Coordinates of C-alpha atoms in Angstrom, one line a residue:
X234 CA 44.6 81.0 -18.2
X235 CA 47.6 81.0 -15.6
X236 CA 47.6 78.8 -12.9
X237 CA 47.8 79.5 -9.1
X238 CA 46.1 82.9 -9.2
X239 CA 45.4 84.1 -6.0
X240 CA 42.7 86.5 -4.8
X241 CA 42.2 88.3 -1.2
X242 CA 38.6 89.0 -0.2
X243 CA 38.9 92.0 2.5
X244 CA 35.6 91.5 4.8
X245 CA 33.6 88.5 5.5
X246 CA 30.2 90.0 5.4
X247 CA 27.5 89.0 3.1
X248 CA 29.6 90.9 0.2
X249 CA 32.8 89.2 0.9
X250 CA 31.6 85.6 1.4
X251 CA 29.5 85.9 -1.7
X252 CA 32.6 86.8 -3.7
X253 CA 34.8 84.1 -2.2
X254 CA 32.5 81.5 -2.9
X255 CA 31.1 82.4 -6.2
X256 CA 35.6 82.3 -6.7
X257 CA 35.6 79.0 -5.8
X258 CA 33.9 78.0 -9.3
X259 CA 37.6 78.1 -10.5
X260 CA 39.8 75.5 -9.9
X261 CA 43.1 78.0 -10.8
X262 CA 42.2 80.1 -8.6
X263 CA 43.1 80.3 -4.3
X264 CA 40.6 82.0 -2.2
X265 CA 41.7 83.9 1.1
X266 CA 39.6 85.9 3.1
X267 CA 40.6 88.7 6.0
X268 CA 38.4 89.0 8.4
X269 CA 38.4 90.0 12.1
X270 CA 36.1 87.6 14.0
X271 CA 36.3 84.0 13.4
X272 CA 32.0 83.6 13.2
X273 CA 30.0 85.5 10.3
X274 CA 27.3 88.1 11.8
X275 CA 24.4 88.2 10.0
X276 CA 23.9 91.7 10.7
X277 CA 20.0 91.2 9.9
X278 CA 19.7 90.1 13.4
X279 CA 21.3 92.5 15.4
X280 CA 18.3 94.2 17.1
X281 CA 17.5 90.6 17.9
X282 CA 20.9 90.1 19.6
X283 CA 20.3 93.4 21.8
X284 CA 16.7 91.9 22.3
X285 CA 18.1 88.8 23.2
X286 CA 16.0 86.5 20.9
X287 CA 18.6 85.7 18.5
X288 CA 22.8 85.2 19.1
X289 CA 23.5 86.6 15.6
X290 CA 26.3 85.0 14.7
X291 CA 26.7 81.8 12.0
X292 CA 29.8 79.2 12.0
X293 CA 32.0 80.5 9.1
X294 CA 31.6 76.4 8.2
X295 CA 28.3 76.7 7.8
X296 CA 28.6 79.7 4.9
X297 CA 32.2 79.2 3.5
X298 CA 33.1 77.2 0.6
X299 CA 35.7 74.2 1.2
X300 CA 39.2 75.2 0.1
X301 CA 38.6 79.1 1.3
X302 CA 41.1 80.4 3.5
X303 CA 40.4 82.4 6.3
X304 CA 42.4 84.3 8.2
X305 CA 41.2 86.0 11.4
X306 CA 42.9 89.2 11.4
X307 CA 42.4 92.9 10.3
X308 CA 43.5 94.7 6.8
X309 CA 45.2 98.1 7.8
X310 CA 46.8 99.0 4.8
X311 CA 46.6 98.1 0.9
X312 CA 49.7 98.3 -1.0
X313 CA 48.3 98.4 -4.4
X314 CA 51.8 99.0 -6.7
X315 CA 53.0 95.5 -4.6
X316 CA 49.5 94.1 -4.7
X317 CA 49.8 93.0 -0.7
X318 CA 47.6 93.5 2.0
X319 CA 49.4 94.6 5.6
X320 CA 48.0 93.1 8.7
X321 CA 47.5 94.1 12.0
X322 CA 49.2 91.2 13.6
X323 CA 52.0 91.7 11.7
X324 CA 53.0 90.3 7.8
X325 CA 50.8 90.6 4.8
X326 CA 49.2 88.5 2.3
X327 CA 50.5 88.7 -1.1
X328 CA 47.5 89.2 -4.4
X329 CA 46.8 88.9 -8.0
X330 CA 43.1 90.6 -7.4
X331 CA 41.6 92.3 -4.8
X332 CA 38.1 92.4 -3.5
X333 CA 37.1 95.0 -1.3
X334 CA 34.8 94.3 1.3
X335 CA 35.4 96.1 4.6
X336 CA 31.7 96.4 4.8
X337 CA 30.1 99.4 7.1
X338 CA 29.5 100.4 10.7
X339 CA 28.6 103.3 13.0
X340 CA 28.9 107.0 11.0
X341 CA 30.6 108.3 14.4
X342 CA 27.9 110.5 15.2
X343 CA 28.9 114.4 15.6
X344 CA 26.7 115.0 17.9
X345 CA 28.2 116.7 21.3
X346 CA 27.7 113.1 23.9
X347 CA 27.0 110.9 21.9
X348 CA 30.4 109.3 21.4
X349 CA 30.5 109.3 24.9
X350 CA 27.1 108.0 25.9
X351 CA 25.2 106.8 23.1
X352 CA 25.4 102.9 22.4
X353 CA 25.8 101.6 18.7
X354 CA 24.5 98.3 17.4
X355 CA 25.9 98.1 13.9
X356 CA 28.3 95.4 14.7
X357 CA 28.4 92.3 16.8
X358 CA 30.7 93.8 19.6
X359 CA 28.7 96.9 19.6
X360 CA 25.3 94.7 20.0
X361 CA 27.0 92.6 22.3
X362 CA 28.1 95.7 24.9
X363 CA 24.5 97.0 24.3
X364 CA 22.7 93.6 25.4
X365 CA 25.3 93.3 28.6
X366 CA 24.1 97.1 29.4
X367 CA 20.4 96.6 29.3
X368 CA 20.6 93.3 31.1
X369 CA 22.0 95.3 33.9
X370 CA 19.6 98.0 33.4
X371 CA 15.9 97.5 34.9
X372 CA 13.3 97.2 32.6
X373 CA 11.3 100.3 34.1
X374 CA 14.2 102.7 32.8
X375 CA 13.5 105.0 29.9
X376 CA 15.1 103.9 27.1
X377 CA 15.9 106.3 24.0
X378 CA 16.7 104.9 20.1
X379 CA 18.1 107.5 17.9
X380 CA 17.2 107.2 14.2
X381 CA 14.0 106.1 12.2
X382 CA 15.6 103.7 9.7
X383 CA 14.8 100.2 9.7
X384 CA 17.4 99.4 12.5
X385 CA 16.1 102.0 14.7
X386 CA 12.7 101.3 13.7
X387 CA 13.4 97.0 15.0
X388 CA 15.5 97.8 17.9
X389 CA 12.9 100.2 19.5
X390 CA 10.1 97.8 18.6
X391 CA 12.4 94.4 20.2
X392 CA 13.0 96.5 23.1
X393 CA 9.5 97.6 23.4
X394 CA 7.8 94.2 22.6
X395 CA 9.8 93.0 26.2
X396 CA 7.9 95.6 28.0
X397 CA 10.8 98.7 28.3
X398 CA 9.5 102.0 27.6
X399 CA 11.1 103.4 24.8
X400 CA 11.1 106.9 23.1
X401 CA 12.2 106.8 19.2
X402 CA 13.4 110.1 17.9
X403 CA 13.7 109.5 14.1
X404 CA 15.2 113.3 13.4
X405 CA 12.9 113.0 10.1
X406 CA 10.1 110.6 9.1
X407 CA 9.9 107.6 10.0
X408 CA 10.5 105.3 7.9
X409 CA 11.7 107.0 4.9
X410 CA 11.9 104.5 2.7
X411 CA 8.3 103.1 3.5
X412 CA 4.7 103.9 1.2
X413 CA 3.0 106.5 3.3
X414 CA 0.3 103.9 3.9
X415 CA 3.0 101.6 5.2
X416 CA 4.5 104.8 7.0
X417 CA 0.8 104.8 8.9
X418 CA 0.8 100.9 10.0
X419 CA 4.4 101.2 11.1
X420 CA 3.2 104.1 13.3
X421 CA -0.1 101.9 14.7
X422 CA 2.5 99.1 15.3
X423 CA 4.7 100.8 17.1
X424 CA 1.9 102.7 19.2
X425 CA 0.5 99.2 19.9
X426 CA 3.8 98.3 21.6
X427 CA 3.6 101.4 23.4
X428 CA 7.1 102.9 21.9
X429 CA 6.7 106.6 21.6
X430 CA 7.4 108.1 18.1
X431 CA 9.3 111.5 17.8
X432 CA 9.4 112.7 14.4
X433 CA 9.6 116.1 12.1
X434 CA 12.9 118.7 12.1
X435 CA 12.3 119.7 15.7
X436 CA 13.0 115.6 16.7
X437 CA 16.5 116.0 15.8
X438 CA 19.0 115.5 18.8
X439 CA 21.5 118.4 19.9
X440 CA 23.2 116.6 22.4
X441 CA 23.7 113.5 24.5
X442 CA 24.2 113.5 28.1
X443 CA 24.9 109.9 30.6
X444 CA 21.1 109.9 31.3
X445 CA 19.2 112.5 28.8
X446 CA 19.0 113.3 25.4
X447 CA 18.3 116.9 24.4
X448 CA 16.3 117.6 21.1
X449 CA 16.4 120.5 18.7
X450 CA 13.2 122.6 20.1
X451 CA 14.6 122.5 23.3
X452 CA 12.9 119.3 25.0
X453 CA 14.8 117.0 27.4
X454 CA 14.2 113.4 27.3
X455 CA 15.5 111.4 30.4
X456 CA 17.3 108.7 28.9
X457 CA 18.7 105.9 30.8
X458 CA 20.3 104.1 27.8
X459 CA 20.3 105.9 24.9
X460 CA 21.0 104.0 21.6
X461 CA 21.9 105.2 18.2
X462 CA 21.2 103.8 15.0
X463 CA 21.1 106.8 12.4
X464 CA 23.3 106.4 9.8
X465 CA 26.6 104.2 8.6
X466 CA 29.6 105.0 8.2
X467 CA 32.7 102.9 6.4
X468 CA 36.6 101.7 7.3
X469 CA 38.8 104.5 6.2
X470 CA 40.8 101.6 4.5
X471 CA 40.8 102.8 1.2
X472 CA 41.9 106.2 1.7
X473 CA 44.4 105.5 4.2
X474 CA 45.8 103.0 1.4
X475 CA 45.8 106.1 -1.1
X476 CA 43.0 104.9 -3.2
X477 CA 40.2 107.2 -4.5
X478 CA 37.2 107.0 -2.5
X479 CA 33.8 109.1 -2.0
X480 CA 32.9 111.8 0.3
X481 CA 31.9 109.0 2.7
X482 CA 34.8 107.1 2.3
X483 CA 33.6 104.0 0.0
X484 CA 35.8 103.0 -2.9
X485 CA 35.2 104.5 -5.9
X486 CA 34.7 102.2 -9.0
X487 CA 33.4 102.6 -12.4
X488 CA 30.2 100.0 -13.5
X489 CA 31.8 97.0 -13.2
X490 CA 32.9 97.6 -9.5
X491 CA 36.1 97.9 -10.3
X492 CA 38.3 100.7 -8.9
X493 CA 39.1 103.6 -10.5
X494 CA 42.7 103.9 -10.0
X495 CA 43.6 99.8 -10.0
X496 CA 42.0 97.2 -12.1
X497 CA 43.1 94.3 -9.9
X498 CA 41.3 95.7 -7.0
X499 CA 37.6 95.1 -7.1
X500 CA 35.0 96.6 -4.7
X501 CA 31.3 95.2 -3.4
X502 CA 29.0 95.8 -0.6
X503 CA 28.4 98.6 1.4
X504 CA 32.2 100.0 0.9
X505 CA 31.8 100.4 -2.9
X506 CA 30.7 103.3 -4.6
X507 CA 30.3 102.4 -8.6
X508 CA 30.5 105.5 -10.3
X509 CA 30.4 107.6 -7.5
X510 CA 26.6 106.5 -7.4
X511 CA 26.3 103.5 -4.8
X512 CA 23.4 101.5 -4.3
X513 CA 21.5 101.4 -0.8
X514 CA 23.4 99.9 2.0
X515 CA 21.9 96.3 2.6
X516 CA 22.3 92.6 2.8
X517 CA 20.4 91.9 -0.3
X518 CA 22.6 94.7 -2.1
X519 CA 26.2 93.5 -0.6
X520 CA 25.4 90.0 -1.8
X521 CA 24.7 90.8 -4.8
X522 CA 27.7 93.1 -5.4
X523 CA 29.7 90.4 -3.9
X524 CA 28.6 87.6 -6.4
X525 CA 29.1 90.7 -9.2
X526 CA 32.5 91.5 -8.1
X527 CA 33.8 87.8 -8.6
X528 CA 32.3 87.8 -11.6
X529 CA 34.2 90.6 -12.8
X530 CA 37.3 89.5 -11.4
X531 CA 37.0 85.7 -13.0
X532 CA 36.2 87.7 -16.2
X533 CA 39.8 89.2 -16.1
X534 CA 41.3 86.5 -15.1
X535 CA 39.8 85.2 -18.4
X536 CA 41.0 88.2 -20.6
X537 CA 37.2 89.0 -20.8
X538 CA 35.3 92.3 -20.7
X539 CA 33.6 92.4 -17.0
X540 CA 30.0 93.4 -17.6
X541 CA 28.2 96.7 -16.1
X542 CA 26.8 95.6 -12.6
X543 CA 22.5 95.4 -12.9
X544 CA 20.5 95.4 -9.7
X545 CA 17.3 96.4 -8.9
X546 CA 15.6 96.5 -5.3
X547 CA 12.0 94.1 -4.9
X548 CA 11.6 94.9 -1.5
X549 CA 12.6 96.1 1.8
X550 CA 11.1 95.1 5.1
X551 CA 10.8 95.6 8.9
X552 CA 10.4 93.4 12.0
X553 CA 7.8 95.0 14.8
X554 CA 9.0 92.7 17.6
X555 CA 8.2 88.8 17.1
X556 CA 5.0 88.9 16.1
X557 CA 4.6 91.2 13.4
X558 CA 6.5 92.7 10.2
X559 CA 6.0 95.2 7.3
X560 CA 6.9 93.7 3.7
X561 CA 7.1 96.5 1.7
X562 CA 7.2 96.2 -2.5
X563 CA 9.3 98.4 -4.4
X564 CA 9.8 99.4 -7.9
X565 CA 13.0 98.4 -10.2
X566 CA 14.1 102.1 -9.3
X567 CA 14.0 101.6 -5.5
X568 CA 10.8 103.4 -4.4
X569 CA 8.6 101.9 -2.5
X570 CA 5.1 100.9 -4.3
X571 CA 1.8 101.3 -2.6
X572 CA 1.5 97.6 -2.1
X573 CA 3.1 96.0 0.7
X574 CA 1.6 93.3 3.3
X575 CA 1.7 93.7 7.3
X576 CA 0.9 91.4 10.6
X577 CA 1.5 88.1 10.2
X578 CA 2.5 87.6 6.3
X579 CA 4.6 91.0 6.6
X580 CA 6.3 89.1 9.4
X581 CA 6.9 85.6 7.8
X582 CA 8.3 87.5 4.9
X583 CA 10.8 89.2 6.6
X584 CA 11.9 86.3 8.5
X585 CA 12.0 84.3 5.6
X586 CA 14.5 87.1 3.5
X587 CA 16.8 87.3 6.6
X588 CA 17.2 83.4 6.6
X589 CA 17.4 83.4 2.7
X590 CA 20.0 86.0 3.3
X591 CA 22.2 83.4 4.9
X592 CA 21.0 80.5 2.7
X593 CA 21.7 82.0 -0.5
X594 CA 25.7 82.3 0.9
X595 CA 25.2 78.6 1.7
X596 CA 23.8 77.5 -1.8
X597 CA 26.9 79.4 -3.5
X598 CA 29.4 77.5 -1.3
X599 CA 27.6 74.3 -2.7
X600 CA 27.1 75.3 -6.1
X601 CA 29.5 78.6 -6.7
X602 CA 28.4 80.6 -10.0
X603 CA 24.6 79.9 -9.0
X604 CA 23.7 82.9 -6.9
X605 CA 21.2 85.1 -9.4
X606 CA 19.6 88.7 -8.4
X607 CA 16.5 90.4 -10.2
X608 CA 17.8 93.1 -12.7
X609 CA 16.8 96.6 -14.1
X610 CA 18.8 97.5 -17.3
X611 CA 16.9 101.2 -16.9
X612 CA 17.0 102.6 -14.1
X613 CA 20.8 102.9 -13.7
X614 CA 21.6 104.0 -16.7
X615 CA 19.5 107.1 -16.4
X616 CA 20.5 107.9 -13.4
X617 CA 24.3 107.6 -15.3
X618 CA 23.0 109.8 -17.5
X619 CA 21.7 112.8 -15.4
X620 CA 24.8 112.4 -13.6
X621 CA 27.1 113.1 -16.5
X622 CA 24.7 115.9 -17.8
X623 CA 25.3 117.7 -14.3
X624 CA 28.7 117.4 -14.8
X625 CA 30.6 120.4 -15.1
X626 CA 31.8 120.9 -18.8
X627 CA 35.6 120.5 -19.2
X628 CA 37.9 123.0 -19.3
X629 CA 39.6 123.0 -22.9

């Protein structure tokens, strides 16, 4: 094996500190990680921040292996035929292998106003602008969250629990991923905090004004704060660098997570899109890509094959406030299974995963190479497989 060989991790999210610590397992190899704020946000606990209940934000000493660089700065270009990264400060950092975790944020909703007057909370400056707004805002003032994910789904129930009134247009279900019998005590819970619950195709917002938000069959909400959650979107990095990327802008890669067009540069989290089919944007998911793509990286460095990346999804849940969560169970396939457990267990279990999602980084800075993730070996491949079948034939 040569000596010295130095890897970049772009992103010091769950995804990248994974990789850079699982890294650490070899002594040949010199960590550095890019990142723009010097404290890791566990992004888990967002829609606490906004709530005020929790500061969302973890000392990178706390998560970081010994003998990883950091440097507090921001990627804006990849040069892959020179293997350096440019940074915004000015220089670059010089790399035998690449992992790519830029991680996600708002989509930039299209939506007429809503640039303009919608809040995001999908990262910790975002939170932070929306918890200085509503501090300044009194607590009698309609309050609108946009988007019936899990984030929209928390933030209106946080806000809610501290006695705001707040409307939740969900432009769909609610819930989407959740059992329909989950979908109903999700609804109860939510009614119980007295947030009301906009849902179906004519829930869908037309435009955003500074105090109203205007829905598809016409209706005008009064808004004082309006704040949207629906959807992610990712750093244009790649494709600004000239590297192939999908429609939404993650990198693409094949099964291993490495990218199409550059074996040295290796993608994971949020921002990677193995074979144009990427997994559900998560924390469990981005740590487990992360631990995958240093794997696959200290597999090359080895002059072995990297191995196909295996991941299924156990679970997915919600927070209703403090007091009360939703645990749902899902198959190997991601879809949720009837079973899942509410109140007071659904809420322990939820706390518990997002402080396991913080631990398990801190276990692989401690012991790197131990970080382990429940696998499918069916799923996947059959979805490979009805992927290549729609194909279009080549042309001979």
């Amino acid at each position: 094996m040569s000596k010295n060989i130095d890897v970049v991790v772009i992103g010091g999210g769950y995804a990248g500190v994974m990789a850079a610590n699982r890294l650490t397992q070899c002594d040949d190899v010199t960590v550095t990680v890019i990142n723009p704020r010097s404290v890791f946000v566990p992004r888990l606990r967002l829609h606490q921040l906004v709530g005020g209940t929790h500061d969302a934000v973890v000392d990178y000493t706390e998560v970081l292996a010994e003998g990883v660089q950091l440097v507090i700065d921001s990627a804006t270009r990849i040069a892959a035929a020179g293997r350096s990264v440019t940074l915004a400060e000015g220089g670059g950092i010089g790399y035998d292998y690449l992992i790519y975790a830029v991680g996600s944020g708002s989509a930039g909703p299209r939506v007429p106003g809503a640039a303009e007057f919608a809040y995001p909370i999908s990262t910790l400056e975002a939170a932070q602008r929306l918890r200085s707004v509503l501090y300044d805002t009194p607590v009698t003032a309609a309050v609108t969250v946009v988007g019936g994910g899990p984030t929209g789904i928390e933030t209106a129930a946080e806000l809610a629990e501290q006695g705001r009134t707040v409307t939740l247009v969900c432009g769909g279900v609610l819930g989407p991923y959740l059992h329909p019998r989950a979908r109903r005590t999700a609804r109860k819970y939510l009614a119980e905090l007295g947030v009301d619950v906009l849902e179906g195709s004519d829930a869908s917002v037309n435009a955003v004004t500074r105090e109203s938000v205007e829905l598809g069959d016409g209706r005008t909400l009064a808004s004082q704060v309006t704040i949207w959650t629906a959807g992610f979107g990712v750093p244009d990095l790649a494709a600004y660098s000239g590297l192939r990327t999908d429609a939404a802008g993650r990198l693409l890669t094949d099964e291993t997570l490495t990218s199409i067009d550059d074996e040295r540069i290796v993608a994971a989290g949020d921002s990677s899109a193995p074979s144009d089919l990427p997994f559900r944007m998560s924390a469990y998911a981005a740590g487990c890509l992360g631990a995958h793509a240093a794997d696959t990286v200290l597999n090359r460095i080895a002059g072995e094959q990297p191995a196909p990346i295996d991941l299924s999804f156990p679970a997915m849940c919600i927070s209703f406030g403090r007091r009360t969560g939703i645990f749902q169970l899902g198959h190997k396939d991601d879809t949720a299974m009837r079973i899942y457990f509410s109140g007071l267990v659904g809420k322990t279990l939820k706390e518990f995963s997002c402080a396991a999602s913080v631990k398990h980084l801190v276990t692989e800075a401690r012991k790197p190479g131990s970080h382990s993730w429940p696998k499918d070996g069916k799923h996947r491949p059959q979805l490979l497989q009805a992927q290549r079948s729609d194909a279009p034939a080549p042309i001979a």
